[in-house]
Structures are given as C-alpha cells and as structure tokens.
XYZ file of N, CA and C in Angstrom:
678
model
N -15.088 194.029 -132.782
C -14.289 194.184 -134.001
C -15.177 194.134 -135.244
N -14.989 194.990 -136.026
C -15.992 194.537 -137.261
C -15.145 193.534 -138.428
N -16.096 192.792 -139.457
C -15.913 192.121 -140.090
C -14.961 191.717 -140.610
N -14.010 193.284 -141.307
C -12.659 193.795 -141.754
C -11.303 193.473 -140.891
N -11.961 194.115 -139.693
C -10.862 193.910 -138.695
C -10.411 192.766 -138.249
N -11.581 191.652 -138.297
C -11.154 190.288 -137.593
C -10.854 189.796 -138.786
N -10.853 189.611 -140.440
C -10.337 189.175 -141.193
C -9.056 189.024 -141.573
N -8.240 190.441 -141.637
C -7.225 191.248 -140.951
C -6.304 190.541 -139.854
N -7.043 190.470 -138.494
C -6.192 190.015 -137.378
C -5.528 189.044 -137.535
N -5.988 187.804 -138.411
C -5.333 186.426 -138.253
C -4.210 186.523 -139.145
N -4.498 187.190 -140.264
C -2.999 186.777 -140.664
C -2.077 187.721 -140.413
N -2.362 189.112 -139.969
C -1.081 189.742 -139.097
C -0.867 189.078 -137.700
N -1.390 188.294 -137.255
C -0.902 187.418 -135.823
C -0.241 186.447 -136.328
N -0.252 186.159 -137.575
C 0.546 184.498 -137.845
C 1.951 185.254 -138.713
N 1.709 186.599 -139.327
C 2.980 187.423 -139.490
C 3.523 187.652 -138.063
N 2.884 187.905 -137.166
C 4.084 188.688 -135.904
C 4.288 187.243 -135.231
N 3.904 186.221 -134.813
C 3.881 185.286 -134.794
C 5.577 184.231 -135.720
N 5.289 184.303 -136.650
C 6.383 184.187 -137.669
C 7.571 184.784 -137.849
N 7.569 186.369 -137.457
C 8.247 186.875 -137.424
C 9.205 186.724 -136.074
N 8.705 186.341 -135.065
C 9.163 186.307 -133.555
C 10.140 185.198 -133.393
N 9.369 183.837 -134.100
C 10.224 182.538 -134.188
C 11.787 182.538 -135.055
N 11.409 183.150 -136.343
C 12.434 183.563 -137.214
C 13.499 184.401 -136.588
N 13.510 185.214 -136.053
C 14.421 186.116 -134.917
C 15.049 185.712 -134.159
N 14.046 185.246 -132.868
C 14.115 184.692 -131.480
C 15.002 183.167 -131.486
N 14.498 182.589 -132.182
C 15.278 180.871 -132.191
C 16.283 181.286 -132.742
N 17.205 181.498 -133.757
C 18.708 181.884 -133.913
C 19.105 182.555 -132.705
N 18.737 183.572 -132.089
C 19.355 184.515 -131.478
C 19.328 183.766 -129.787
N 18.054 182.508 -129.556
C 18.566 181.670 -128.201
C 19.392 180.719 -128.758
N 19.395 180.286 -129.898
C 20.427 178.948 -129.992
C 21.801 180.077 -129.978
N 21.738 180.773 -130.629
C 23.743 181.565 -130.225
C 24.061 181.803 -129.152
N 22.647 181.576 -127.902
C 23.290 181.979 -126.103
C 24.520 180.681 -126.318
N 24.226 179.419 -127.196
C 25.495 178.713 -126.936
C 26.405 177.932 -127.848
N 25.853 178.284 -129.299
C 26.611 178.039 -130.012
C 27.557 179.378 -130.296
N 28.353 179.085 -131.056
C 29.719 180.215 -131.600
C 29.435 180.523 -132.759
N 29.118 181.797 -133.279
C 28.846 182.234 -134.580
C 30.215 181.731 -135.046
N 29.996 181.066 -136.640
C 31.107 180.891 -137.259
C 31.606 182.297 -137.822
N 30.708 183.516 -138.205
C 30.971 184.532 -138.720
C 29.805 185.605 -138.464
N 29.811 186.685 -138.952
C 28.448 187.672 -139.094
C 27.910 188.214 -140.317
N 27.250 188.633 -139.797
C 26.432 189.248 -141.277
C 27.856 190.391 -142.304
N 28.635 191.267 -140.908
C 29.117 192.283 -142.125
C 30.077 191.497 -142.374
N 31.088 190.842 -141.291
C 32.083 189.673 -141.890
C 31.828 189.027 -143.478
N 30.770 188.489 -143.350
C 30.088 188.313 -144.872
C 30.506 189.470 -146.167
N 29.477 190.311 -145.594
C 29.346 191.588 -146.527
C 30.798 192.082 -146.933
N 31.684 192.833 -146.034
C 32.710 192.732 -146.431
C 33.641 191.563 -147.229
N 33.930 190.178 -147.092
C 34.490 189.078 -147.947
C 34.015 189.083 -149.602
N 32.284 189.942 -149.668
C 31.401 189.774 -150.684
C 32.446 191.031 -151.889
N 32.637 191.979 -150.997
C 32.553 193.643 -151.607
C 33.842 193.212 -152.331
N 35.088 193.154 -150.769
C 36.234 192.841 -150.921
C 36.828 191.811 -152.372
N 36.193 190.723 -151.913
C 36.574 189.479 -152.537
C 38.044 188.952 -152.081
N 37.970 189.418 -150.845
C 39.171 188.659 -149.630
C 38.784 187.776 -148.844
N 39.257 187.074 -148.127
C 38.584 186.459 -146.648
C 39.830 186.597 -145.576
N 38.105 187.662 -145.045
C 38.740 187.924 -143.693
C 39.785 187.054 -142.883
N 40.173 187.946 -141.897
C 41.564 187.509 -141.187
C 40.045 187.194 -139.856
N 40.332 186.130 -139.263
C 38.768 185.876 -137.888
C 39.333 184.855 -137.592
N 39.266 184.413 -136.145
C 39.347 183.225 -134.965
C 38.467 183.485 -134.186
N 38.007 182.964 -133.602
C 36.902 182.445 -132.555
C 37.936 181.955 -131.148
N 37.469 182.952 -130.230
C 38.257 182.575 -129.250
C 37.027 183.047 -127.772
N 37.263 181.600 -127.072
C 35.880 182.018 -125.942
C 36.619 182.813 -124.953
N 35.755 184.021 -124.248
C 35.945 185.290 -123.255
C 37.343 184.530 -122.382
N 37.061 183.720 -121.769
C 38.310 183.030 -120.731
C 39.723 183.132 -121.579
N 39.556 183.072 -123.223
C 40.939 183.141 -124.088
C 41.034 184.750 -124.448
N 40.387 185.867 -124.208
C 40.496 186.799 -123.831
C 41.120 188.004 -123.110
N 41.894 188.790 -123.136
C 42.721 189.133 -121.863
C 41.620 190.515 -121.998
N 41.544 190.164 -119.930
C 40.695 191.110 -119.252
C 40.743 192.361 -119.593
N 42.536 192.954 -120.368
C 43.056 194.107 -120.417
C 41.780 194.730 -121.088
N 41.600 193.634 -122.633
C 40.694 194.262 -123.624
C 39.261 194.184 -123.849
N 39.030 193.030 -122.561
C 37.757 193.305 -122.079
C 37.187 194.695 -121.401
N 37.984 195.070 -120.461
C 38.128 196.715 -120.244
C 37.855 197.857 -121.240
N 39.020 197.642 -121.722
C 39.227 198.617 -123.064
C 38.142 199.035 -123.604
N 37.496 197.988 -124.640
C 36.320 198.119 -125.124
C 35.289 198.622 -124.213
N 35.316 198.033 -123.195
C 33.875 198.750 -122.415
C 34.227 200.409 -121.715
N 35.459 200.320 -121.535
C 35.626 202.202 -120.971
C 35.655 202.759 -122.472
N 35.633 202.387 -123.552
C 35.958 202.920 -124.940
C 34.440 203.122 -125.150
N 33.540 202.521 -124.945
C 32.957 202.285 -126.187
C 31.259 202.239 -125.685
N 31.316 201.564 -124.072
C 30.125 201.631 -123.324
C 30.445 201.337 -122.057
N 30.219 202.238 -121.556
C 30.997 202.371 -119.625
C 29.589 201.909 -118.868
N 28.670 202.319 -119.632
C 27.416 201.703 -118.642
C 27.106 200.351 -119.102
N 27.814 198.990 -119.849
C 27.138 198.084 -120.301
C 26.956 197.093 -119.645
N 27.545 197.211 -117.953
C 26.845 196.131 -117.035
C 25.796 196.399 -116.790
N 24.864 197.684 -117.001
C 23.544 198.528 -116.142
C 22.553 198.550 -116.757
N 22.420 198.918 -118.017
C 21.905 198.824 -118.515
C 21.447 197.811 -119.551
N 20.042 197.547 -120.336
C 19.460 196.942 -121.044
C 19.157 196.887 -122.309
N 20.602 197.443 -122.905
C 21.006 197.710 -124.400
C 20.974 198.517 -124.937
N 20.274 200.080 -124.023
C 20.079 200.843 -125.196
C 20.876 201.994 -124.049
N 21.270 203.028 -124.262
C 21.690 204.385 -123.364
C 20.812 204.975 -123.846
N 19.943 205.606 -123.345
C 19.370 207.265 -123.937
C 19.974 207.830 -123.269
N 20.607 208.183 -122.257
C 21.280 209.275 -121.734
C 22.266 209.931 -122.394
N 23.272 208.932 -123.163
C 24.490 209.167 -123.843
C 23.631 209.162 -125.404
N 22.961 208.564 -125.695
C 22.325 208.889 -127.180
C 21.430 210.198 -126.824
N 20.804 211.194 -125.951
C 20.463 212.034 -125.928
C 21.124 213.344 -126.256
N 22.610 213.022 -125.488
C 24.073 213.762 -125.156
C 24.577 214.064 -126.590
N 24.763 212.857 -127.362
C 24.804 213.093 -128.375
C 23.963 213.611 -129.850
N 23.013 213.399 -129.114
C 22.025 214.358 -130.451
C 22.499 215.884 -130.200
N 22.401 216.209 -129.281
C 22.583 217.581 -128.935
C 23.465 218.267 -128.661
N 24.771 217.621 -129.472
C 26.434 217.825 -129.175
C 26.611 218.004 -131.178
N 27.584 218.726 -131.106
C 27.744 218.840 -132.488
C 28.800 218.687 -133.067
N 29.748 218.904 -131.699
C 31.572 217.919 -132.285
C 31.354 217.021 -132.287
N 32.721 216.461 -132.442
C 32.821 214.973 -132.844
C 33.233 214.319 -131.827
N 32.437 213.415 -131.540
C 32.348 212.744 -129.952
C 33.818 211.530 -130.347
N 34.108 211.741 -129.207
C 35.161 210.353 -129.144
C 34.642 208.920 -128.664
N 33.523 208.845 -128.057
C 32.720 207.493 -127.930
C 31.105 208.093 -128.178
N 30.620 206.632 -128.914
C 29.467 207.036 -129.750
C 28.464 206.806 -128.464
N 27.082 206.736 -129.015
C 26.134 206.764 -128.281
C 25.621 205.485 -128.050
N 26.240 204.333 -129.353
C 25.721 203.105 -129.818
C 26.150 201.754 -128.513
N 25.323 201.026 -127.903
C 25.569 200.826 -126.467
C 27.136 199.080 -127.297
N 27.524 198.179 -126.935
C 28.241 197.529 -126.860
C 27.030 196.432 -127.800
N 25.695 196.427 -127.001
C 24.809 194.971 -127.241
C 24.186 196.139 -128.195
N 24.075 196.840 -128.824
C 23.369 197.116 -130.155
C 24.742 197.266 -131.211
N 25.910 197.670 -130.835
C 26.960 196.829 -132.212
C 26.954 195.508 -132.369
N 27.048 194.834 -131.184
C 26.400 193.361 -131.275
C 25.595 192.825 -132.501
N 24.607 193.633 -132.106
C 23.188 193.175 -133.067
C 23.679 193.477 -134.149
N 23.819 194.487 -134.587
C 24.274 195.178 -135.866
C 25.269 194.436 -137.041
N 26.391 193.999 -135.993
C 27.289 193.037 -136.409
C 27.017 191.984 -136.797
N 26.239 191.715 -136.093
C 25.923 190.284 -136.204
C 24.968 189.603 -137.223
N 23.642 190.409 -136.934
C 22.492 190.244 -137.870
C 22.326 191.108 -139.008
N 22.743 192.463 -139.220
C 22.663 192.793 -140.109
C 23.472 193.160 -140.998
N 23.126 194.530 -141.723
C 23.998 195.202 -142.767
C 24.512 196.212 -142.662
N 25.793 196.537 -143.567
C 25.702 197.820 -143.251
C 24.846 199.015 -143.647
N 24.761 200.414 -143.317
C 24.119 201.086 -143.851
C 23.196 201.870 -143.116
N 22.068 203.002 -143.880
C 21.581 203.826 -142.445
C 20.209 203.830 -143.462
N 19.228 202.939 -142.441
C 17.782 203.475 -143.063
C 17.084 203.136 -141.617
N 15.681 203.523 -141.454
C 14.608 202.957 -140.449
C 14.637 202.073 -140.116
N 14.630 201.039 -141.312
C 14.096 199.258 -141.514
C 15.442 198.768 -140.423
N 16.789 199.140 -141.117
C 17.711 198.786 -140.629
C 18.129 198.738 -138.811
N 17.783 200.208 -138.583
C 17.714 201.129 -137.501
C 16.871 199.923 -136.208
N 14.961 199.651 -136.678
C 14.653 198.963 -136.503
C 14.679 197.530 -136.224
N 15.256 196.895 -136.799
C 16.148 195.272 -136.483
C 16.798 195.293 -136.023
N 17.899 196.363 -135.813
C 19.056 196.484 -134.614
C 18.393 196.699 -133.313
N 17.142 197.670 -133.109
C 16.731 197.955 -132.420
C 16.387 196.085 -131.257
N 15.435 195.303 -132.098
C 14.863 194.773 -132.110
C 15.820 193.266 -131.902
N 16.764 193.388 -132.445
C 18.068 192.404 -131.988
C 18.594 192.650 -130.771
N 18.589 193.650 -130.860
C 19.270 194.491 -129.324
C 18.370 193.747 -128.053
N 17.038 194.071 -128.211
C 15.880 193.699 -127.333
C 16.309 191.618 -126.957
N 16.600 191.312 -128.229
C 16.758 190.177 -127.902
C 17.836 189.743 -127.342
N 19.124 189.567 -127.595
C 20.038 189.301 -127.224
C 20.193 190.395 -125.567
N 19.763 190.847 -125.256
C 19.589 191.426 -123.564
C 18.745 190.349 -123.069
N 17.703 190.278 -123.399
C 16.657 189.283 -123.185
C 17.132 187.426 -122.695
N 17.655 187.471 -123.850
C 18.453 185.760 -124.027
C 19.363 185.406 -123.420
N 20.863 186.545 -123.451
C 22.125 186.361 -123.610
C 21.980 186.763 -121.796
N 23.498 186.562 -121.584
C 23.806 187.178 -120.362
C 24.757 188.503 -120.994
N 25.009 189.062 -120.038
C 26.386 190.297 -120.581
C 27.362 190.124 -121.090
N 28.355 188.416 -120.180
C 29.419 187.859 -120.464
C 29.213 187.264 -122.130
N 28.396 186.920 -122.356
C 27.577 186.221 -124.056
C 27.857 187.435 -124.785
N 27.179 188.293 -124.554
C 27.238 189.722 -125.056
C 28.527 190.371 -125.466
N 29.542 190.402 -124.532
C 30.884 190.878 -125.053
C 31.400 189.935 -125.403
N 31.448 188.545 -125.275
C 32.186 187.443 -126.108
C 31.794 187.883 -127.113
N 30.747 187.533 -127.447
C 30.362 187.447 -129.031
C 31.439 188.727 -129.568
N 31.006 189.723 -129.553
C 31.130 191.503 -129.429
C 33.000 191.619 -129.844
N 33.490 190.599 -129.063
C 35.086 190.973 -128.657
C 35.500 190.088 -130.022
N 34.821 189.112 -131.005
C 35.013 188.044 -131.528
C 34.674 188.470 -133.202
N 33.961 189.797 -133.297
C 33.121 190.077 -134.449
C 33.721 191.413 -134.571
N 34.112 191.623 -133.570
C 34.365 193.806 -133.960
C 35.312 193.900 -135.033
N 35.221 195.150 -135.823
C 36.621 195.229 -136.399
C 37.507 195.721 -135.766
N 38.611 195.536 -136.058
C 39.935 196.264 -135.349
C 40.784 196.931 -137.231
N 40.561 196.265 -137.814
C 41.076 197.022 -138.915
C 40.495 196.250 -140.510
N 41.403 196.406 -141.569
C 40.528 196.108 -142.754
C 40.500 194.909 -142.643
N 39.749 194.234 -142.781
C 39.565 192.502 -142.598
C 39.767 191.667 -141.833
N 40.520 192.760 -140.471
C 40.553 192.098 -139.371
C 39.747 192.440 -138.124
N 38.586 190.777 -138.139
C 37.985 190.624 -136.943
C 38.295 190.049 -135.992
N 37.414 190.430 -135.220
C 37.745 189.792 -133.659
C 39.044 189.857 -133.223
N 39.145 189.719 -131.550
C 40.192 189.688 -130.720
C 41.487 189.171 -130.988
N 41.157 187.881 -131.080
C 42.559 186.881 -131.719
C 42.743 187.261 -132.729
N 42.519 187.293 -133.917
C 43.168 188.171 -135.187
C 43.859 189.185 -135.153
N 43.273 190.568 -134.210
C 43.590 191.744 -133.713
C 44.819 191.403 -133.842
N 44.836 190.722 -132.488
C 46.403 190.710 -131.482
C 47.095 190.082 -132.463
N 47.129 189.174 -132.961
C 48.137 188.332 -134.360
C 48.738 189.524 -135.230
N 47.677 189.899 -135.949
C 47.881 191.289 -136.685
C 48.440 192.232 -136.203
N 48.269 192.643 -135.460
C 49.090 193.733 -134.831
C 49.915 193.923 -133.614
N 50.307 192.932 -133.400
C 51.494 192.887 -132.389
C 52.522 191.342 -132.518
N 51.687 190.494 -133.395
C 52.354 188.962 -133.414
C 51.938 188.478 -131.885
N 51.118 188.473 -131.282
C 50.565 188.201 -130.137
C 48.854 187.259 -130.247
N 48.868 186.582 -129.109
C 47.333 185.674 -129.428
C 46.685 186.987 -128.061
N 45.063 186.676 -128.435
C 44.279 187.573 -127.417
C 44.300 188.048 -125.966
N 44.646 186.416 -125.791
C 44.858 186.259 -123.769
C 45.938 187.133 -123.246
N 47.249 186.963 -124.113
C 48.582 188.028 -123.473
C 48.405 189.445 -124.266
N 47.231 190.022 -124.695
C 47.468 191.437 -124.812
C 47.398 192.181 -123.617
N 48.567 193.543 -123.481
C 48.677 194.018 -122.518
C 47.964 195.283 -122.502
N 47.840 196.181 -121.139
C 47.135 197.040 -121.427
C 46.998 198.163 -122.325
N 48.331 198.359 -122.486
C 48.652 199.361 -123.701
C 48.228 198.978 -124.951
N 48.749 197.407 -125.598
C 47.884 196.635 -126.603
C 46.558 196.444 -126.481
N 45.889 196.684 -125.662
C 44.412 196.535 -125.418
C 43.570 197.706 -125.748
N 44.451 198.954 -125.107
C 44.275 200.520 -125.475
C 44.194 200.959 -126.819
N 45.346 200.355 -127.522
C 45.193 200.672 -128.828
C 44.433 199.843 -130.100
N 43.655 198.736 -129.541
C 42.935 198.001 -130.076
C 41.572 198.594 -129.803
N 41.228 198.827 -128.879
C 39.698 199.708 -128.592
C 40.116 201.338 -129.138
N 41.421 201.722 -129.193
C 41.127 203.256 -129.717
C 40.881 203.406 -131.320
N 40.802 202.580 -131.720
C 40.755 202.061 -133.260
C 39.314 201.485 -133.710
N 38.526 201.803 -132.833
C 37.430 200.645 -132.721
C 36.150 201.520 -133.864
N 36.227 203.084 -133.690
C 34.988 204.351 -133.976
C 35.144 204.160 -135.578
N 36.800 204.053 -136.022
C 37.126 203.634 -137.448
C 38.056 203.080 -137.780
N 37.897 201.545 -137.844
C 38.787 200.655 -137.964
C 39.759 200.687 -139.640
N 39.307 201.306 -139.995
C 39.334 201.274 -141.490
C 40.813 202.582 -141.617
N 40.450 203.556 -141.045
C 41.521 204.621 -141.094
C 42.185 204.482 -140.147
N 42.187 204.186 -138.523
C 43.239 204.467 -137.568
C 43.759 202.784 -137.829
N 44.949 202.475 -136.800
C 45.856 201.636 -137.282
C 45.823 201.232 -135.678
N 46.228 200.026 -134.938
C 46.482 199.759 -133.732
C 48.168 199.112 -133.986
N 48.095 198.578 -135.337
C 49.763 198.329 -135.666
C 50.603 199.455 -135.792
N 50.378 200.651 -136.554
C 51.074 201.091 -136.827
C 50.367 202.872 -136.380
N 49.832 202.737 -134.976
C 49.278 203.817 -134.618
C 49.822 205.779 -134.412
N 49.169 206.237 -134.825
C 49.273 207.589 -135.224
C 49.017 208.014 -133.555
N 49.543 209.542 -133.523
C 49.678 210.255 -132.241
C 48.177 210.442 -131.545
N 47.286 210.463 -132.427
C 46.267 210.648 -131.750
C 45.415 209.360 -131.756
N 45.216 208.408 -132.022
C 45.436 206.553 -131.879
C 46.080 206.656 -130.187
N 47.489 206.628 -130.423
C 48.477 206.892 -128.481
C 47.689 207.775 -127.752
N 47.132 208.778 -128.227
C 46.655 209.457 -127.184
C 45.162 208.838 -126.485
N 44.979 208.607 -127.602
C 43.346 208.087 -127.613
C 43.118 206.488 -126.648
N 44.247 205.577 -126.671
C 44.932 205.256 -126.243
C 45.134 204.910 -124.404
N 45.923 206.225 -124.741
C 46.497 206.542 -123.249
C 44.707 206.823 -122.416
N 44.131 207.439 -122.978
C 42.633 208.195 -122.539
C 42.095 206.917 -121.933
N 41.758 206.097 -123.129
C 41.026 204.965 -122.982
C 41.753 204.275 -121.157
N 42.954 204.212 -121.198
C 43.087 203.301 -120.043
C 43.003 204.327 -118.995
N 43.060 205.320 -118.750
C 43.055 206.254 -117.839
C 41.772 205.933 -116.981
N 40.249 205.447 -118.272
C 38.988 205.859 -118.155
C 39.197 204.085 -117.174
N 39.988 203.395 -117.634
C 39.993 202.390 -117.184
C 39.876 201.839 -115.999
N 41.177 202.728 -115.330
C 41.586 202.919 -114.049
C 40.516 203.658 -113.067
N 39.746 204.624 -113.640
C 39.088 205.489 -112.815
C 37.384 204.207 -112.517
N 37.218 203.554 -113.726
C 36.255 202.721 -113.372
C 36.790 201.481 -112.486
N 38.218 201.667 -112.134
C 38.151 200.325 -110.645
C 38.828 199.154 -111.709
N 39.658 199.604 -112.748
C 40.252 197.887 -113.502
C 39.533 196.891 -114.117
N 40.258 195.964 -114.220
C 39.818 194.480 -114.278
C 38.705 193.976 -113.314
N 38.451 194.683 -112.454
C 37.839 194.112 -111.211
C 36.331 194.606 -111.657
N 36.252 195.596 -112.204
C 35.062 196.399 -113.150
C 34.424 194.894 -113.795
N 34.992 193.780 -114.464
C 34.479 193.064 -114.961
C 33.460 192.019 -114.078
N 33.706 191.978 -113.129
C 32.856 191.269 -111.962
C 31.139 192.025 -111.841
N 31.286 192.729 -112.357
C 30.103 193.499 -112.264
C 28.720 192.802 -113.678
N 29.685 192.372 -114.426
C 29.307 191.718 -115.550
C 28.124 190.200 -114.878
C-alpha cells in the first residue's frame, strides 16, 4: 500500500466500522422488541399534523386470512427467498403496463417502512437495499411479516393490521375474514386512493383475484412454510 493509501484506510475502516454498529444493533434489538412506530408513520403525523390511527398487535393476534393476503398480494415468493426478487423486479423493468403487484419483495417494504423515508433517490434506494440485507440476516420471516402486517398502510393514517380492521369493518385483526383480508391487501399498491371500507369495483375485483391467488398457493397452510 503506499503512504496515501494506508493513511486513508483507517479512518474509512472506523467509518464502515461505525456505520455497521449504527444499523446492525437497532435492527438485532427489533428481532425482539416492538417498534413503537416507523420512520414514515413519523413522516406522515409530521406533514399531516394528525396522529395516526396504529396498534401493535403480535402475528398470533393476527388472522392467518391476512397473513395470506398480503403475501399472495404483494410477495408470493417471501418464504424463498432472501429479500430481494430479481426475477419479478426483472419482469417488471421490462413490462410497461401497470403491474398489479410490484416487484418490491415484503422484507424490502419492511425496511423502507421502517427505517426510512419517503421518496426516490440512490442514497435512499441504497439503505433499503442495505436494511433489507439486514433484517433477512437477523429476523426470521415470521419477525418479518409481523413487523410488515403492523406498519403497512391500509389507508390515510391508517397503520397496521389492528387499526385496518377497526377502521374498516369495526372488527379487531384476529377475526378478519377472508374477504376482509382481500380487501385490505387489495388496497395495499395505494392506500391513499383505493378504500378497503368503502371499496370500488375494481378494489372487489382485485380482491376477489387476491384470494383466488390464495387458494391456488395451498391457504393458510402456505404459512407453515414461513
């Protein structure tokens, strides 16, 4: 190494170094604590100047229906894989309608949700990337969609599961049924415009799709795979 270079090395090793601890230790202490909230939960309360509608409810207070849901909605491969799809993010670069499930895997909305912001740059792109890596790493799968089922939006200010179901049916998480489960994940691409309360024909249809995809992946029983 010359002179430059080893001068150099030490303090970008005590940056990547620094940087790893800062990341990594939040993201193993949440394998078991309960986020009280997330980053956009935040962001939104900030913009808004509301506070969010959110409960915290662990996977077992959950109904399996919408454990499903979300994963035939949203990421059908997220027992298999290791956070990222290129297959389905390939599919979609090179598709030019408008896809009805994105490319974005279950554990990189995770990250996204969780740690960052909203918005579309590299930097951003990058930390999701890089959250993603971790929470696969740390978490188990079941960690992964808890969190996931607890942070998503389902509509304007309403996060997570238990809120969902309150909001839009007068129901707690555990007794949503499959149809309520359907229309809570068909709402999921834009929570902001479709409605799971007061759902539009193509919401029902979208809907009906979602559990169809349900059935063909083997049910509730699909979750054992987790």
């Amino acid at each position: 190494m010359t002179r430059r270079a080893k001068r150099l090395f030490k303090p970008v090793m005590w940056l990547a170094v620094t940087f790893l601890l800062i990341t990594a230790v939040p993201v193993l202490a949440l394998r078991w604590i309960d986020p009280p909230s997330s980053m956009v939960i935040q962001q939104w309360q900030r913009e808004s100047g509301r506070v969010a509608l959110h409960t915290w409810k662990p996977l077992t207070k959950i109904s399996p229906n919408l454990q499903m849901a979300v994963i035939a909605a949203e990421d059908q491969k997220f027992p298999h894989h290791h956070g990222f799809d290129f297959a389905s993010l390939q599919k979609a670069l090179s598709e030019s309608r408008k896809r009805t499930r994105g490319a974005s895997t279950i554990s990189q909305q995770t990250a996204k949700n969780l740690f960052l912001w909203n918005g579309r740059s590299y930097v951003r792109k990058g930390l999701e990337a890089w959250f993603t890596l971790l929470i696969e790493l740390l978490w188990s799968k079941e960690r992964i969609l808890e969190v996931y089922l607890n942070i998503a939006e389902f509509g304007e200010g309403v996060y997570g599961a238990e809120a969902a179901a309150k909001y839009s049916f007068g129901t707690n998480a555990q007794r949503l049924s499959r149809w309520q489960a359907g229309l809570l994940a068909a709402v999921l691409p834009s929570p902001k415009r479709m409605s799971a309360r007061r759902p539009s024909e193509y919401v029902q249809e979208r809907a009906a799709a979602i559990n169809q995809q349900v059935k063909q992946l083997g049910g509730t029983g699909y979750l054992k795979s987790l």
